[in-house]
Amino acid sequence: MTAKQMAYLSSTPLTPSPLNSLICETVFPNPLQALYPPTLFRFMTGEALEAWVCGKPEIDLNLLQKIVRYRDMDKGHYLIVWFWRILSRFTNEDRVALMRFVSGRSRLPSDIADVSQRFQIMKTDKCKDGLPTSQTCFFQLRLPEYSSESVMEEKLRYAIHNCRSIDADNYMLARNVESAHSGFEEHEGII
């Protein structure tokens, strides 16, 4: 759906009209209509539809806390206490960056019933005060030991704002490029 269509839908009243019906039939392809009756969309604003399909743009810490699972720690562990305090100071932009870092997504579902995977936080035996790591396929954050809450916040902020690859994407890309170059050099010497 284009931004113009979303803007129009968000400004339309919540009453059915022939124009809303026309928009629903035009904007939504048949696969969506096969799952849901087109009349359902006549009563939705653009914002309501976006939240229903994509989730809310604000990261709800209460929802995140309800779906978390701790591994090798409990909610009273100092790293967990620090983590939630740090997240409470984060802006929504920071929280979205955290979501991308740990899940590859920028939003949580609107309804807790739609959460397909629990958020996992676990300790790792990496060096003290190192960068946190994540596994996006498992919605998992791995935290090393930290000497202070401020160090943890600094490292977490750095990781979520500077790591743009998902899992080992950049590692594999660099490895493939190195292999290509080393293969080229070997063949170059033969010619």
Coordinates of N, CA, C and O in Angstrom, one line a residue:
M1 N 0.8 -1.2 0.0 CA 0.0 0.0 0.0 C 0.9 1.2 0.0 O 1.9 1.3 0.7
T2 N 0.6 2.2 -0.8 CA 1.4 3.4 -0.9 C 1.1 4.3 0.3 O 0.1 4.2 1.0
A3 N 2.0 5.3 0.5 CA 1.8 6.2 1.6 C 0.6 7.1 1.3 O -0.1 7.4 2.3
K4 N 0.3 7.4 0.1 CA -0.9 8.2 -0.3 C -2.1 7.4 0.1 O -3.1 7.9 0.7
Q5 N -2.1 6.1 -0.2 CA -3.3 5.3 0.1 C -3.5 5.2 1.6 O -4.6 5.3 2.2
M6 N -2.4 5.0 2.4 CA -2.4 4.9 3.8 C -2.9 6.2 4.4 O -3.7 6.2 5.3
A7 N -2.4 7.3 3.9 CA -2.9 8.6 4.4 C -4.4 8.8 4.1 O -5.1 9.3 5.0
Y8 N -4.8 8.4 3.0 CA -6.3 8.6 2.7 C -7.1 7.7 3.6 O -8.1 8.1 4.2
L9 N -6.6 6.4 3.8 CA -7.4 5.5 4.7 C -7.4 6.0 6.1 O -8.4 5.9 6.8
S10 N -6.3 6.6 6.6 CA -6.3 7.1 7.9 C -7.2 8.3 8.1 O -7.6 8.6 9.2
S11 N -7.6 9.0 7.1 CA -8.4 10.2 7.2 C -9.9 9.9 6.9 O -10.7 10.7 7.1
T12 N -10.2 8.6 6.5 CA -11.6 8.3 6.2 C -12.3 8.0 7.5 O -11.8 7.5 8.5
P13 N -13.6 8.3 7.5 CA -14.4 8.0 8.7 C -14.6 6.5 8.9 O -14.3 5.7 8.0
L14 N -15.0 6.1 10.1 CA -15.2 4.7 10.4 C -16.6 4.1 10.0 O -17.0 3.2 10.6
T15 N -17.2 4.7 9.1 CA -18.5 4.3 8.6 C -18.3 3.7 7.2 O -17.5 4.2 6.4
P16 N -19.1 2.7 6.9 CA -19.0 2.1 5.6 C -19.5 3.1 4.5 O -20.4 3.8 4.8
S17 N -18.9 3.1 3.4 CA -19.3 3.9 2.3 C -18.9 3.2 1.0 O -18.0 2.4 1.0
P18 N -19.6 3.6 -0.1 CA -19.2 3.0 -1.4 C -17.7 3.2 -1.8 O -17.1 2.4 -2.3
L19 N -17.2 4.4 -1.4 CA -15.8 4.7 -1.7 C -14.9 3.8 -0.9 O -13.9 3.3 -1.4
N20 N -15.2 3.6 0.4 CA -14.4 2.7 1.2 C -14.4 1.3 0.6 O -13.4 0.6 0.6
S21 N -15.6 0.9 0.2 CA -15.7 -0.5 -0.5 C -14.8 -0.5 -1.7 O -14.1 -1.5 -1.9
L22 N -14.8 0.5 -2.5 CA -14.0 0.5 -3.7 C -12.5 0.5 -3.4 O -11.8 -0.3 -4.0
I23 N -12.1 1.2 -2.3 CA -10.7 1.2 -1.9 C -10.3 -0.2 -1.4 O -9.3 -0.7 -1.8
C24 N -11.2 -0.8 -0.6 CA -10.9 -2.1 -0.1 C -10.7 -3.1 -1.3 O -9.9 -4.0 -1.2
E25 N -11.6 -3.0 -2.2 CA -11.5 -4.0 -3.4 C -10.3 -3.7 -4.2 O -9.7 -4.6 -4.8
T26 N -9.9 -2.4 -4.3 CA -8.7 -2.1 -5.2 C -7.4 -2.3 -4.5 O -6.4 -2.8 -5.1
V27 N -7.3 -1.9 -3.2 CA -6.0 -1.9 -2.5 C -5.6 -3.3 -2.1 O -4.5 -3.6 -2.1
F28 N -6.6 -4.1 -1.6 CA -6.2 -5.4 -1.1 C -6.3 -6.5 -2.1 O -7.4 -6.7 -2.7
P29 N -5.3 -7.2 -2.3 CA -5.3 -8.3 -3.3 C -6.2 -9.4 -2.8 O -6.5 -9.6 -1.7
N30 N -6.5 -10.3 -3.8 CA -7.4 -11.4 -3.4 C -6.9 -12.3 -2.3 O -7.7 -12.8 -1.6
P31 N -5.6 -12.6 -2.2 CA -5.1 -13.5 -1.1 C -5.6 -13.0 0.2 O -6.0 -13.8 1.1
L32 N -5.5 -11.7 0.5 CA -5.9 -11.1 1.7 C -7.4 -11.3 1.9 O -7.9 -11.6 3.0
Q33 N -8.2 -11.1 0.8 CA -9.6 -11.2 0.8 C -10.0 -12.7 1.0 O -11.1 -13.0 1.5
A34 N -9.1 -13.6 0.6 CA -9.4 -15.0 0.9 C -9.4 -15.4 2.3 O -10.0 -16.3 2.8
L35 N -8.5 -14.6 3.1 CA -8.4 -14.9 4.5 C -9.4 -14.1 5.3 O -9.9 -14.6 6.4
Y36 N -9.7 -12.9 4.9 CA -10.6 -12.0 5.7 C -11.6 -11.4 4.8 O -11.3 -11.0 3.6
P37 N -12.8 -11.3 5.3 CA -13.8 -10.7 4.4 C -13.5 -9.2 4.1 O -13.1 -8.5 5.0
P38 N -13.7 -8.7 2.9 CA -13.4 -7.3 2.6 C -14.2 -6.3 3.4 O -13.7 -5.2 3.7
T39 N -15.3 -6.7 3.9 CA -16.1 -5.8 4.7 C -15.4 -5.5 6.0 O -15.7 -4.4 6.5
L40 N -14.6 -6.3 6.5 CA -13.9 -6.1 7.7 C -13.0 -4.8 7.6 O -13.0 -4.0 8.5
F41 N -12.4 -4.5 6.4 CA -11.6 -3.4 6.2 C -12.3 -2.1 6.1 O -11.7 -1.0 6.2
R42 N -13.6 -2.1 5.8 CA -14.3 -0.9 5.6 C -14.4 0.0 6.9 O -14.6 1.2 6.8
F43 N -14.3 -0.7 8.0 CA -14.4 0.0 9.3 C -13.1 0.4 9.9 O -13.0 0.9 11.0
M44 N -12.0 0.2 9.2 CA -10.6 0.4 9.8 C -10.0 1.7 9.2 O -10.1 1.9 8.0
T45 N -9.4 2.4 10.1 CA -8.6 3.6 9.6 C -7.2 3.0 9.1 O -6.9 1.8 9.4
G46 N -6.5 3.8 8.5 CA -5.1 3.4 8.0 C -4.2 3.0 9.2 O -3.5 2.0 9.1
E47 N -4.3 3.8 10.3 CA -3.5 3.5 11.5 C -3.9 2.1 12.1 O -3.0 1.4 12.5
A48 N -5.2 1.9 12.1 CA -5.7 0.6 12.7 C -5.2 -0.6 11.9 O -4.8 -1.6 12.4
L49 N -5.3 -0.4 10.6 CA -4.9 -1.5 9.7 C -3.4 -1.7 9.8 O -2.9 -2.8 9.8
E50 N -2.6 -0.6 9.8 CA -1.2 -0.7 10.0 C -0.8 -1.5 11.2 O 0.1 -2.4 11.2
A51 N -1.4 -1.1 12.4 CA -1.1 -1.7 13.6 C -1.5 -3.2 13.6 O -0.8 -4.1 14.1
W52 N -2.6 -3.5 13.0 CA -3.1 -4.9 12.9 C -2.2 -5.8 12.0 O -1.8 -6.9 12.4
V53 N -1.7 -5.2 10.9 CA -0.8 -6.0 10.0 C 0.6 -6.0 10.5 O 1.3 -7.0 10.5
C54 N 1.1 -4.8 10.8 CA 2.6 -4.6 11.1 C 3.0 -4.6 12.5 O 4.1 -4.7 12.8
G55 N 2.0 -4.3 13.4 CA 2.3 -4.1 14.8 C 2.4 -2.6 15.1 O 2.4 -1.8 14.1
K56 N 2.5 -2.2 16.3 CA 2.6 -0.8 16.7 C 4.0 -0.3 16.5 O 5.0 -1.0 16.8
P57 N 4.1 1.0 16.0 CA 5.5 1.5 15.8 C 6.2 1.8 17.1 O 7.5 1.8 17.1
E58 N 5.5 1.8 18.3 CA 6.2 2.0 19.6 C 6.5 0.7 20.2 O 5.6 -0.2 20.2
I59 N 7.7 0.5 20.7 CA 8.1 -0.8 21.3 C 7.6 -0.7 22.8 O 8.0 0.2 23.6
D60 N 6.7 -1.6 23.1 CA 6.0 -1.6 24.4 C 6.9 -2.4 25.4 O 7.0 -3.7 25.2
L61 N 7.5 -1.8 26.4 CA 8.4 -2.5 27.3 C 7.6 -3.5 28.1 O 8.1 -4.6 28.5
N62 N 6.4 -3.2 28.5 CA 5.6 -4.1 29.3 C 5.3 -5.4 28.5 O 5.4 -6.5 29.1
L63 N 5.0 -5.3 27.2 CA 4.8 -6.5 26.4 C 6.1 -7.2 26.3 O 6.1 -8.5 26.4
L64 N 7.2 -6.5 26.1 CA 8.5 -7.2 25.9 C 8.9 -8.0 27.2 O 9.4 -9.1 27.2
Q65 N 8.6 -7.4 28.4 CA 8.8 -8.1 29.6 C 7.9 -9.3 29.8 O 8.3 -10.3 30.5
K66 N 6.8 -9.3 29.2 CA 5.9 -10.4 29.4 C 6.3 -11.6 28.5 O 6.0 -12.7 28.8
I67 N 7.0 -11.3 27.5 CA 7.4 -12.4 26.5 C 8.9 -12.8 26.7 O 9.4 -13.6 25.9
V68 N 9.6 -12.3 27.7 CA 11.0 -12.6 27.8 C 11.2 -13.9 28.6 O 10.4 -14.3 29.4
R69 N 12.3 -14.6 28.2 CA 12.7 -15.8 28.9 C 14.2 -15.6 29.2 O 15.0 -15.3 28.3
Y70 N 14.6 -15.9 30.4 CA 16.0 -15.7 30.8 C 16.6 -17.1 30.8 O 16.1 -18.1 31.3
R71 N 17.8 -17.1 30.3 CA 18.6 -18.4 30.3 C 19.9 -18.2 31.1 O 20.6 -17.2 30.8
D72 N 20.1 -19.1 32.0 CA 21.3 -19.0 32.9 C 21.2 -17.8 33.8 O 22.2 -17.4 34.4
M73 N 20.1 -17.1 33.9 CA 19.9 -16.0 34.8 C 18.4 -16.0 35.2 O 17.6 -16.6 34.7
D74 N 18.1 -15.1 36.2 CA 16.7 -14.8 36.5 C 16.5 -13.3 36.5 O 17.4 -12.5 36.3
K75 N 15.2 -12.9 36.8 CA 14.9 -11.4 36.7 C 15.6 -10.6 37.7 O 15.7 -9.4 37.6
G76 N 16.2 -11.2 38.8 CA 16.9 -10.5 39.8 C 18.4 -10.4 39.5 O 19.1 -9.7 40.3
H77 N 18.9 -11.1 38.5 CA 20.3 -11.0 38.2 C 20.7 -9.5 37.8 O 19.9 -8.9 37.2
Y78 N 21.8 -9.1 38.3 CA 22.2 -7.7 38.1 C 22.2 -7.3 36.6 O 21.8 -6.2 36.3
L79 N 22.6 -8.2 35.7 CA 22.6 -7.8 34.3 C 21.1 -7.6 33.8 O 20.9 -6.7 33.0
I80 N 20.2 -8.4 34.3 CA 18.8 -8.2 33.9 C 18.2 -6.9 34.5 O 17.5 -6.2 33.8
V81 N 18.5 -6.7 35.7 CA 18.0 -5.4 36.3 C 18.6 -4.2 35.6 O 17.9 -3.3 35.2
W82 N 19.9 -4.2 35.3 CA 20.5 -3.1 34.5 C 19.9 -3.0 33.1 O 19.6 -1.9 32.7
F83 N 19.7 -4.2 32.5 CA 19.1 -4.2 31.1 C 17.8 -3.4 31.1 O 17.5 -2.6 30.2
W84 N 16.8 -3.8 32.0 CA 15.5 -3.1 32.0 C 15.6 -1.7 32.3 O 14.8 -0.9 31.8
R85 N 16.5 -1.3 33.2 CA 16.7 0.1 33.6 C 17.2 0.9 32.4 O 16.8 2.0 32.1
I86 N 18.1 0.3 31.7 CA 18.7 0.9 30.5 C 17.6 1.1 29.4 O 17.4 2.2 28.8
L87 N 16.8 0.0 29.2 CA 15.7 0.1 28.2 C 14.7 1.2 28.6 O 14.1 1.8 27.7
S88 N 14.5 1.4 29.9 CA 13.5 2.4 30.3 C 14.0 3.8 29.9 O 13.2 4.7 29.8
R89 N 15.3 4.0 29.8 CA 15.9 5.3 29.5 C 16.0 5.4 27.9 O 16.2 6.6 27.5
F90 N 15.9 4.4 27.2 CA 16.0 4.4 25.7 C 14.8 5.2 25.1 O 13.7 5.1 25.6
T91 N 15.1 5.9 24.1 CA 14.0 6.5 23.3 C 13.4 5.3 22.5 O 13.9 4.2 22.4
N92 N 12.2 5.6 21.8 CA 11.6 4.6 21.0 C 12.5 4.2 19.8 O 12.6 3.1 19.4
E93 N 13.2 5.2 19.3 CA 14.2 4.9 18.2 C 15.3 3.9 18.7 O 15.6 3.0 17.9
D94 N 15.8 4.1 19.9 CA 16.7 3.1 20.5 C 16.1 1.8 20.6 O 16.7 0.7 20.3
R95 N 14.9 1.7 21.1 CA 14.2 0.4 21.3 C 14.0 -0.3 19.9 O 14.1 -1.5 19.8
V96 N 13.6 0.5 18.9 CA 13.5 -0.1 17.5 C 14.8 -0.6 17.1 O 14.9 -1.7 16.5
A97 N 15.9 0.1 17.3 CA 17.2 -0.4 17.0 C 17.6 -1.7 17.7 O 18.1 -2.6 17.1
L98 N 17.2 -1.8 19.0 CA 17.4 -3.0 19.7 C 16.6 -4.2 19.1 O 17.1 -5.3 19.0
M99 N 15.3 -3.9 18.8 CA 14.5 -4.9 18.1 C 15.1 -5.4 16.8 O 15.2 -6.6 16.6
R100 N 15.6 -4.5 16.0 CA 16.3 -4.9 14.8 C 17.5 -5.8 15.1 O 17.9 -6.7 14.4
F101 N 18.3 -5.4 16.1 CA 19.5 -6.1 16.5 C 19.2 -7.5 17.0 O 19.9 -8.4 16.6
V102 N 18.1 -7.7 17.8 CA 17.8 -9.0 18.3 C 16.9 -9.9 17.5 O 16.8 -11.1 17.7
S103 N 16.1 -9.2 16.6 CA 15.1 -10.0 15.9 C 15.1 -9.8 14.4 O 14.4 -10.5 13.7
G104 N 15.7 -8.7 13.9 CA 15.6 -8.4 12.5 C 14.3 -7.6 12.2 O 14.1 -7.3 11.0
R105 N 13.5 -7.4 13.1 CA 12.2 -6.7 12.9 C 12.2 -5.4 13.7 O 13.0 -5.2 14.6
S106 N 11.4 -4.5 13.3 CA 11.4 -3.2 13.9 C 10.1 -3.0 14.8 O 10.0 -1.9 15.4
R107 N 9.3 -4.0 14.9 CA 8.0 -3.9 15.7 C 7.7 -5.2 16.4 O 8.1 -6.2 15.9
L108 N 7.0 -5.0 17.4 CA 6.3 -6.2 18.1 C 4.9 -6.3 17.6 O 4.3 -5.3 17.3
P109 N 4.3 -7.5 17.7 CA 2.9 -7.6 17.3 C 2.0 -6.7 18.3 O 2.4 -6.5 19.4
S110 N 0.9 -6.3 17.8 CA 0.0 -5.5 18.6 C -0.6 -6.3 19.8 O -0.8 -5.7 20.9
D111 N -0.8 -7.6 19.6 CA -1.4 -8.4 20.5 C -0.4 -9.5 21.0 O 0.2 -10.1 20.2
I112 N -0.4 -9.7 22.3 CA 0.6 -10.7 22.8 C 0.3 -12.1 22.3 O 1.2 -12.9 22.2
A113 N -0.9 -12.4 21.9 CA -1.3 -13.7 21.4 C -0.6 -13.9 20.0 O -0.5 -15.0 19.6
D114 N -0.2 -12.8 19.4 CA 0.4 -13.0 18.0 C 1.9 -13.1 18.1 O 2.6 -13.2 17.1
V115 N 2.5 -13.1 19.3 CA 3.9 -13.3 19.5 C 4.2 -14.8 19.2 O 3.8 -15.6 20.0
S116 N 5.0 -15.0 18.2 CA 5.3 -16.4 17.8 C 6.6 -16.9 18.5 O 6.8 -18.1 18.6
Q117 N 7.4 -16.1 19.1 CA 8.7 -16.5 19.7 C 9.0 -15.6 20.9 O 8.8 -14.4 20.8
R118 N 9.4 -16.2 21.9 CA 9.8 -15.4 23.1 C 11.1 -14.8 23.0 O 12.0 -15.4 22.4
F119 N 11.2 -13.6 23.6 CA 12.5 -12.9 23.6 C 13.4 -13.6 24.6 O 13.0 -13.8 25.8
Q120 N 14.6 -13.9 24.3 CA 15.5 -14.6 25.2 C 16.7 -13.7 25.5 O 17.3 -13.1 24.6
I121 N 17.1 -13.7 26.8 CA 18.3 -13.0 27.2 C 19.1 -14.0 27.9 O 18.6 -14.7 28.8
M122 N 20.4 -14.1 27.5 CA 21.3 -15.1 28.2 C 22.7 -14.5 28.4 O 23.1 -13.6 27.7
K123 N 23.4 -15.1 29.3 CA 24.8 -14.8 29.5 C 25.6 -15.5 28.5 O 25.3 -16.6 28.1
T124 N 26.7 -14.8 28.2 CA 27.7 -15.5 27.4 C 29.1 -15.4 28.1 O 29.3 -14.5 29.0
D125 N 30.0 -16.2 27.8 CA 31.3 -16.2 28.4 C 32.3 -15.4 27.6 O 33.5 -15.6 27.8
K126 N 31.9 -14.5 26.8 CA 32.8 -13.6 26.1 C 33.5 -12.7 27.1 O 33.1 -12.6 28.3
C127 N 34.5 -12.0 26.7 CA 35.3 -11.1 27.6 C 34.4 -10.1 28.3 O 33.4 -9.6 27.8
K128 N 34.8 -9.8 29.5 CA 34.1 -8.8 30.3 C 34.1 -7.5 29.6 O 35.1 -7.1 29.0
D129 N 33.0 -6.8 29.7 CA 32.8 -5.5 29.1 C 32.9 -5.5 27.6 O 33.1 -4.5 26.9
G130 N 32.6 -6.6 27.0 CA 32.6 -6.7 25.5 C 31.2 -6.3 25.0 O 30.3 -5.9 25.7
L131 N 31.1 -6.4 23.7 CA 29.9 -6.1 23.0 C 28.9 -7.2 23.1 O 29.2 -8.4 23.1
P132 N 27.6 -6.9 23.3 CA 26.6 -7.9 23.3 C 26.4 -8.5 21.9 O 26.8 -7.8 20.9
T133 N 25.9 -9.7 21.8 CA 25.7 -10.3 20.5 C 24.2 -10.7 20.4 O 23.5 -10.8 21.5
S134 N 23.8 -11.1 19.3 CA 22.4 -11.6 19.1 C 22.3 -12.7 18.1 O 23.2 -12.8 17.3
Q135 N 21.2 -13.4 18.2 CA 20.9 -14.4 17.1 C 19.4 -14.0 16.7 O 18.5 -14.3 17.4
T136 N 19.3 -13.4 15.6 CA 18.0 -12.9 15.2 C 17.0 -14.0 14.9 O 15.8 -13.9 15.1
C137 N 17.5 -15.2 14.4 CA 16.6 -16.3 14.2 C 15.9 -16.8 15.4 O 14.8 -17.4 15.4
F138 N 16.6 -16.6 16.6 CA 16.0 -17.1 17.8 C 15.6 -16.0 18.8 O 15.2 -16.2 19.9
F139 N 15.5 -14.7 18.3 CA 15.1 -13.5 19.1 C 15.9 -13.5 20.4 O 15.3 -13.5 21.5
Q140 N 17.2 -13.6 20.3 CA 18.1 -13.8 21.4 C 19.1 -12.8 21.6 O 19.8 -12.4 20.6
L141 N 19.3 -12.3 22.8 CA 20.3 -11.3 23.1 C 21.3 -12.0 24.1 O 20.9 -12.6 25.1
R142 N 22.6 -11.9 23.8 CA 23.6 -12.6 24.6 C 24.5 -11.5 25.2 O 25.0 -10.7 24.5
L143 N 24.5 -11.5 26.5 CA 25.2 -10.5 27.3 C 26.4 -11.0 28.0 O 26.3 -12.0 28.7
P144 N 27.6 -10.4 27.8 CA 28.8 -10.8 28.6 C 28.6 -10.1 30.0 O 27.7 -9.3 30.2
E145 N 29.5 -10.4 30.9 CA 29.6 -9.7 32.2 C 30.0 -8.2 31.9 O 30.8 -7.9 31.0
Y146 N 29.4 -7.3 32.8 CA 29.8 -5.9 32.7 C 30.2 -5.4 34.0 O 29.7 -5.8 35.1
S147 N 31.2 -4.5 34.0 CA 31.7 -4.0 35.3 C 30.8 -2.9 35.9 O 30.8 -2.7 37.1
S148 N 29.9 -2.3 35.1 CA 29.0 -1.3 35.6 C 27.8 -1.1 34.6 O 27.9 -1.5 33.4
E149 N 26.8 -0.6 35.1 CA 25.6 -0.3 34.3 C 25.9 0.7 33.1 O 25.4 0.5 32.0
S150 N 26.7 1.6 33.4 CA 27.1 2.6 32.4 C 27.9 2.0 31.2 O 27.7 2.3 30.1
V151 N 28.8 1.1 31.6 CA 29.5 0.4 30.5 C 28.6 -0.5 29.7 O 28.7 -0.5 28.5
M152 N 27.7 -1.2 30.4 CA 26.7 -2.0 29.7 C 25.9 -1.2 28.7 O 25.6 -1.6 27.6
E153 N 25.4 0.0 29.2 CA 24.6 0.9 28.3 C 25.4 1.3 27.1 O 24.9 1.3 26.0
E154 N 26.6 1.7 27.3 CA 27.5 2.2 26.2 C 27.7 1.1 25.2 O 27.6 1.3 24.0
K155 N 28.0 -0.1 25.7 CA 28.2 -1.2 24.7 C 26.9 -1.6 24.0 O 26.9 -1.9 22.8
L156 N 25.8 -1.6 24.7 CA 24.5 -2.0 24.1 C 24.1 -0.9 23.0 O 23.8 -1.3 21.9
R157 N 24.3 0.3 23.4 CA 24.0 1.4 22.4 C 24.9 1.3 21.2 O 24.4 1.4 20.0
Y158 N 26.1 1.0 21.4 CA 27.1 0.9 20.3 C 26.6 -0.3 19.4 O 26.5 -0.1 18.1
A159 N 26.3 -1.4 20.0 CA 26.0 -2.6 19.2 C 24.7 -2.4 18.4 O 24.6 -2.7 17.2
I160 N 23.7 -1.8 19.0 CA 22.4 -1.7 18.3 C 22.4 -0.7 17.2 O 21.6 -0.8 16.3
H161 N 23.2 0.3 17.4 CA 23.3 1.4 16.4 C 24.3 1.2 15.3 O 24.3 1.8 14.2
N162 N 25.3 0.3 15.5 CA 26.4 0.1 14.6 C 26.4 -1.2 13.9 O 27.2 -1.4 12.9
C163 N 25.7 -2.2 14.4 CA 25.7 -3.5 13.8 C 24.5 -3.6 12.8 O 23.4 -3.6 13.2
R164 N 24.8 -3.6 11.5 CA 23.8 -3.6 10.5 C 23.5 -4.9 9.9 O 22.6 -5.1 9.1
S165 N 24.4 -5.9 10.2 CA 24.2 -7.2 9.6 C 23.4 -8.0 10.5 O 23.2 -7.8 11.7
I166 N 22.8 -9.0 9.9 CA 21.9 -10.0 10.7 C 22.7 -11.3 10.8 O 23.1 -11.8 9.8
D167 N 22.9 -11.7 12.0 CA 23.7 -12.9 12.3 C 25.1 -12.7 11.6 O 25.7 -11.7 11.9
A168 N 25.5 -13.6 10.8 CA 26.9 -13.5 10.2 C 26.9 -13.0 8.8 O 27.8 -13.3 8.0
D169 N 25.9 -12.2 8.4 CA 25.8 -11.8 7.0 C 27.1 -11.1 6.5 O 27.6 -11.5 5.4
N170 N 27.6 -10.1 7.2 CA 28.8 -9.4 6.7 C 30.0 -10.3 6.8 O 30.9 -10.2 6.0
Y171 N 30.1 -11.2 7.8 CA 31.2 -12.1 7.9 C 31.2 -13.0 6.6 O 32.3 -13.2 6.0
M172 N 30.1 -13.6 6.3 CA 30.1 -14.4 5.1 C 30.4 -13.7 3.8 O 31.0 -14.2 2.9
L173 N 29.9 -12.4 3.7 CA 30.1 -11.6 2.5 C 31.6 -11.4 2.4 O 32.2 -11.5 1.4
A174 N 32.3 -11.0 3.5 CA 33.7 -10.7 3.5 C 34.5 -12.0 3.2 O 35.5 -11.9 2.4
R175 N 34.0 -13.1 3.7 CA 34.7 -14.4 3.5 C 34.6 -14.7 2.0 O 35.6 -15.2 1.4
N176 N 33.4 -14.5 1.4 CA 33.2 -14.8 0.0 C 34.1 -13.9 -0.9 O 34.7 -14.3 -1.9
V177 N 34.2 -12.6 -0.5 CA 35.0 -11.7 -1.3 C 36.5 -12.1 -1.2 O 37.2 -12.1 -2.2
E178 N 36.9 -12.4 0.0 CA 38.3 -12.9 0.2 C 38.6 -14.1 -0.7 O 39.6 -14.2 -1.3
S179 N 37.7 -15.0 -0.7 CA 37.9 -16.3 -1.4 C 38.0 -15.9 -2.9 O 38.8 -16.5 -3.6
A180 N 37.1 -15.0 -3.4 CA 37.1 -14.6 -4.8 C 38.4 -14.0 -5.2 O 39.0 -14.3 -6.2
H181 N 38.9 -13.1 -4.3 CA 40.2 -12.4 -4.6 C 41.4 -13.4 -4.5 O 42.3 -13.3 -5.4
S182 N 41.4 -14.3 -3.5 CA 42.5 -15.2 -3.4 C 42.5 -16.1 -4.6 O 43.6 -16.5 -5.1
G183 N 41.3 -16.6 -5.1 CA 41.2 -17.4 -6.2 C 41.7 -16.7 -7.5 O 42.4 -17.3 -8.3
F184 N 41.4 -15.4 -7.6 CA 41.8 -14.6 -8.7 C 43.3 -14.5 -8.8 O 44.0 -14.7 -9.8
E185 N 44.0 -14.3 -7.6 CA 45.4 -14.1 -7.6 C 46.1 -15.4 -8.0 O 47.1 -15.4 -8.7
E186 N 45.5 -16.5 -7.5 CA 46.2 -17.8 -7.9 C 46.1 -18.0 -9.4 O 47.1 -18.4 -10.0
H187 N 45.0 -17.7 -10.0 CA 44.8 -17.9 -11.4 C 45.6 -16.9 -12.2 O 46.1 -17.1 -13.3
E188 N 45.8 -15.7 -11.6 CA 46.5 -14.6 -12.3 C 48.0 -15.0 -12.5 O 48.6 -14.7 -13.5
G189 N 48.6 -15.7 -11.5 CA 49.9 -16.2 -11.5 C 50.2 -17.2 -12.6 O 51.3 -17.4 -13.1
I190 N 49.1 -18.0 -12.9 CA 49.3 -19.1 -13.9 C 49.3 -18.5 -15.3 O 50.0 -19.0 -16.2
I191 N 48.6 -17.4 -15.6 CA 48.5 -16.9 -16.9 C 49.8 -16.3 -17.4 O 50.7 -15.8 -17.0

